Tab-separated table of C-alpha atoms in Angstrom:
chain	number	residue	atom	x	y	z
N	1	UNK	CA	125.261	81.367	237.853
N	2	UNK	CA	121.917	82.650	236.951
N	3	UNK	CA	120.604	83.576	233.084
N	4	UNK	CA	119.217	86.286	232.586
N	5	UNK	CA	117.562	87.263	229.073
N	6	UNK	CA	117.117	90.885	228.130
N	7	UNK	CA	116.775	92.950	224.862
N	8	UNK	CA	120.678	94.645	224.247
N	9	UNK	CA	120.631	97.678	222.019
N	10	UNK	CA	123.811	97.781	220.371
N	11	UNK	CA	125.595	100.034	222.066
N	12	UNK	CA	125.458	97.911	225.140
N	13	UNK	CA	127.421	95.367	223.699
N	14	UNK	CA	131.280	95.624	223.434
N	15	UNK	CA	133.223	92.533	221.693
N	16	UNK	CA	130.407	90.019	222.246
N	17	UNK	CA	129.909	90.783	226.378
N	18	UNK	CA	127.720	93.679	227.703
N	19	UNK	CA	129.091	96.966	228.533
N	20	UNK	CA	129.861	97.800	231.916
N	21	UNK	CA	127.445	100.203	232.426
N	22	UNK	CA	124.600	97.310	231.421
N	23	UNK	CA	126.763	94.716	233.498
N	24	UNK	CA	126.241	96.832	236.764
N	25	UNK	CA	122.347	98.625	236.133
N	26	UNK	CA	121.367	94.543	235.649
N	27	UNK	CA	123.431	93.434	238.643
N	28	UNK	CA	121.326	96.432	240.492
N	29	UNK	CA	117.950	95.264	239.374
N	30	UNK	CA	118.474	91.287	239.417
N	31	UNK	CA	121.252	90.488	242.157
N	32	UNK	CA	120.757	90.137	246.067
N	33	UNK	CA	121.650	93.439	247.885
N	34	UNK	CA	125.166	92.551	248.907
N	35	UNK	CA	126.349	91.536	245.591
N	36	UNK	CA	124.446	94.100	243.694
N	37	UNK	CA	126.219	97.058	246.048
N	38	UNK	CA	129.679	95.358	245.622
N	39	UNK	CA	129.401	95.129	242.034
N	40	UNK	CA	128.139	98.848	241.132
N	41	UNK	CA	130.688	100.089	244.683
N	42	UNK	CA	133.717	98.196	242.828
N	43	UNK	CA	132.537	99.560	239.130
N	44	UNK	CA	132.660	103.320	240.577
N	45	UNK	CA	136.095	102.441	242.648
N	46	UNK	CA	137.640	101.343	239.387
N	47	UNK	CA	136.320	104.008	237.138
N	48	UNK	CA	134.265	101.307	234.903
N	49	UNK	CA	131.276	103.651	235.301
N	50	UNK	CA	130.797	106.962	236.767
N	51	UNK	CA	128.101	107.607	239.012
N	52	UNK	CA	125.935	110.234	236.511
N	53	UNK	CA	125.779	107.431	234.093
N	54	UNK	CA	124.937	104.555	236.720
N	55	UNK	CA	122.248	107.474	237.919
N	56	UNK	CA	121.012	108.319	234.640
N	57	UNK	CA	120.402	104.493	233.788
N	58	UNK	CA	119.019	103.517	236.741
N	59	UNK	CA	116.179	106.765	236.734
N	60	UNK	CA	115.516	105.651	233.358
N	61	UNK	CA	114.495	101.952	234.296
N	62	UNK	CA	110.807	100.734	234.499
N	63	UNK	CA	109.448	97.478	234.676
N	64	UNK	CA	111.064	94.483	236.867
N	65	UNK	CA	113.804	95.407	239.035
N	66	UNK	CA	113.800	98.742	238.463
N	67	UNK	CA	112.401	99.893	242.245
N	68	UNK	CA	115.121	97.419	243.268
N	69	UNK	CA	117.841	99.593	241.466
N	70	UNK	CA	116.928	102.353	243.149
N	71	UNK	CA	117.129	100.905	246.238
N	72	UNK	CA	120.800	100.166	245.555
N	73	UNK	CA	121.558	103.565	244.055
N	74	UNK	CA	120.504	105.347	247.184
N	75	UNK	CA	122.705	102.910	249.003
N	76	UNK	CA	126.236	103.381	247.012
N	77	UNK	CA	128.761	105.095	249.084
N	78	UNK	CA	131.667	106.439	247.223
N	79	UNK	CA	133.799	105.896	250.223
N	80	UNK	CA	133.474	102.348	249.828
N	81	UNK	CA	137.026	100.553	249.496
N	82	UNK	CA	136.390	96.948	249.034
N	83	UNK	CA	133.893	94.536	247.308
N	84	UNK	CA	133.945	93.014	250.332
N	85	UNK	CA	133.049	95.834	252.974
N	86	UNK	CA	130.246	96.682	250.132
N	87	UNK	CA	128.500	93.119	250.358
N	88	UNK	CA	128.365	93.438	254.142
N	89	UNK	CA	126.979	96.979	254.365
N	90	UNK	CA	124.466	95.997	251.687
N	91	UNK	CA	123.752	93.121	254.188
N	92	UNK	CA	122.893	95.883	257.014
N	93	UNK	CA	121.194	97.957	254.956
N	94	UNK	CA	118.553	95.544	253.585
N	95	UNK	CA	118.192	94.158	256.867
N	96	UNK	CA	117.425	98.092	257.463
N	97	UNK	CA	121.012	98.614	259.769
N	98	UNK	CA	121.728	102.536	258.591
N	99	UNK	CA	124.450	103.495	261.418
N	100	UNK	CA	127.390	102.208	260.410
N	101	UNK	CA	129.567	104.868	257.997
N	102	UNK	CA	132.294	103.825	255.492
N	103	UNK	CA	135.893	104.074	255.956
N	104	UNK	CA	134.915	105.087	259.976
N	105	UNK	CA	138.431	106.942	261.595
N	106	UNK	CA	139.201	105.708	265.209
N	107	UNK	CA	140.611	108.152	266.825
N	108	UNK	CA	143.156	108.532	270.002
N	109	UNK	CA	142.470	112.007	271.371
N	110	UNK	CA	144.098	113.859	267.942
N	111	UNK	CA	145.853	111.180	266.816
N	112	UNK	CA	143.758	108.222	264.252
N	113	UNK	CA	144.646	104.568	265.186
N	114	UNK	CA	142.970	103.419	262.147
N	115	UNK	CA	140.192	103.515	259.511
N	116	UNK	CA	137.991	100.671	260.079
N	117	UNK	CA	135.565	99.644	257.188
N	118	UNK	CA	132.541	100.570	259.062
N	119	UNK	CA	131.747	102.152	262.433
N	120	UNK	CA	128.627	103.501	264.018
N	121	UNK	CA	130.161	106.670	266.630
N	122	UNK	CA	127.029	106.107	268.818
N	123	UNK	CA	127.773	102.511	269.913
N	124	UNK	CA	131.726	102.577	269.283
N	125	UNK	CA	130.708	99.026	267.494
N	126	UNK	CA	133.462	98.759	264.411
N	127	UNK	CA	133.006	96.319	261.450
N	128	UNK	CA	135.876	94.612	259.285
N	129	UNK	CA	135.154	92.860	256.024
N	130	UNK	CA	138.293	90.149	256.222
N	131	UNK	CA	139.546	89.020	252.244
N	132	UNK	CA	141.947	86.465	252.829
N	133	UNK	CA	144.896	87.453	250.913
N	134	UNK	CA	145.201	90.866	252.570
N	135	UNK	CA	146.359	88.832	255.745
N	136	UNK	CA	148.784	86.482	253.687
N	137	UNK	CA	151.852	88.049	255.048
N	138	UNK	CA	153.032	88.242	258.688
N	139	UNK	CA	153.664	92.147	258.134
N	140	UNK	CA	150.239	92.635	257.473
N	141	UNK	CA	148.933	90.308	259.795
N	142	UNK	CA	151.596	91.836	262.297
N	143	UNK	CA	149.635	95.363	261.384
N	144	UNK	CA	146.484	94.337	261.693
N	145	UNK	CA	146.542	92.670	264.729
N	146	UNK	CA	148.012	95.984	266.779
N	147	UNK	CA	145.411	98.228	264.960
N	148	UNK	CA	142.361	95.734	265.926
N	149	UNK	CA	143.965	95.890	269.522
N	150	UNK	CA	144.170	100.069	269.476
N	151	UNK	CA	140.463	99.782	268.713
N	152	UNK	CA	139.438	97.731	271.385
N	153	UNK	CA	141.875	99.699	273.905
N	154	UNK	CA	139.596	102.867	273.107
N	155	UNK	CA	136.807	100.893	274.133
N	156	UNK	CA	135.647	99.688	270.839
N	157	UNK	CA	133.351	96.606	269.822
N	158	UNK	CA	134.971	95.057	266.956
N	159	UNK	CA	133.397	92.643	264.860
N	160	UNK	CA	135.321	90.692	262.049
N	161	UNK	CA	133.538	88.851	259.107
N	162	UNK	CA	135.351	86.875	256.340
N	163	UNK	CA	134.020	86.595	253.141
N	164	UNK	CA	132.774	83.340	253.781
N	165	UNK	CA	130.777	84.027	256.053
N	166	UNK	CA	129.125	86.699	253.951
N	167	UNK	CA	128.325	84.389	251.676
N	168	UNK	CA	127.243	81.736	253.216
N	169	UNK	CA	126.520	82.852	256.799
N	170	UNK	CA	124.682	86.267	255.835
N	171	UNK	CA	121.865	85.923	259.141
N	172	UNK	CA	124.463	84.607	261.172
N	173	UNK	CA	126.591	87.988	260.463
N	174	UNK	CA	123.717	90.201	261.115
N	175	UNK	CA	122.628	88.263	264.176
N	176	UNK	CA	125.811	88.708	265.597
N	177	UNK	CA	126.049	92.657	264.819
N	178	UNK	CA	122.620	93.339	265.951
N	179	UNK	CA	123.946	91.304	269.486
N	180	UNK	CA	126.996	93.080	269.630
N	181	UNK	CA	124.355	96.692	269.156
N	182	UNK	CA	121.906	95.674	271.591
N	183	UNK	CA	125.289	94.867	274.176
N	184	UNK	CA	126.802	98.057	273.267
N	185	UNK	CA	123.083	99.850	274.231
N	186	UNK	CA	121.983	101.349	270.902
């Protein structure tokens, strides 16, 4: 946990905590890139905020953090699905890694196979942010496994990265996908 001290106006502050909207724009200007993306991604996901009033905020910052912000505005991707998937495109992105699109279709001639969390359609390289409980039933798992084989089938590279290791392993992640681009001849 890290402390931050600002000054609140009162209409940031809701029963004693700030309000959402505060919560994210402060998350934006103080937190690494992966966090800061998942946290304002998830906010817009769950209708917490709405991205005028994220927008309107963050143009309205000056001072420390506020290019930061920015930088994480121009990043958010409404088509964003997980906190997860979030923290590793904000991974690529600061590491300057622009290809890879949200919520990427893989397709079988007409017929999709899947949706992966990321894919770049240059280098057929697809990226999976892996949350633990999603796989906690053999259905799922069942699922999963077929649609990861249907990828590679169709020729694509496909990279899975737990949550642990984009916490804790954040190089070794995009090591491994800029590997797995320079393979794949991008």
């Amino acid at each position: 946990m890290h402390l931050h001290y600002a000054d609140l106006h009162d209409d940031e502050i809701t029963n004693g905590v700030t309000s959402p909207l505060r919560t994210v724009v402060d998350c934006m200007r103080t937190s690494a890139a992966p966090s800061a993306l998942a946290v304002v991604e998830d906010a817009l996901r769950t209708g917490r905020v709405s991205i005028d009033d994220v927008r309107t905020k963050v143009q309205a910052l000056r001072g420390p953090g506020s290019t930061r912000a920015r930088q994480i505005l121009g990043w958010v991707d409404l088509r964003a699905e997980s906190p997860l998937e979030s923290a590793l495109r904000g991974i690529l992105l600061e590491a300057g890694i622009t290809r890879f699109q949200p919520q990427f279709p893989v397709y079988d001639g007409e017929h999709r196979v899947a949706r992966a969390d990321l894919g770049d359609p240059t280098t057929r390289v697809v990226l999976e942010a892996e949350g633990f409980l999603w796989h906690g039933q053999r259905e799922q798992l069942s699922r999963d496994a077929q649609r990861y084989d249907d990828m590679v089938a169709l020729g694509y590279r496909v990279l899975r990265f737990t949550s642990d290791h984009l916490a804790d392993r954040p190089a070794w992640v995009l090591e491994t996908v800029r590997r797995t681009l320079a393979v794949a001849g991008s």
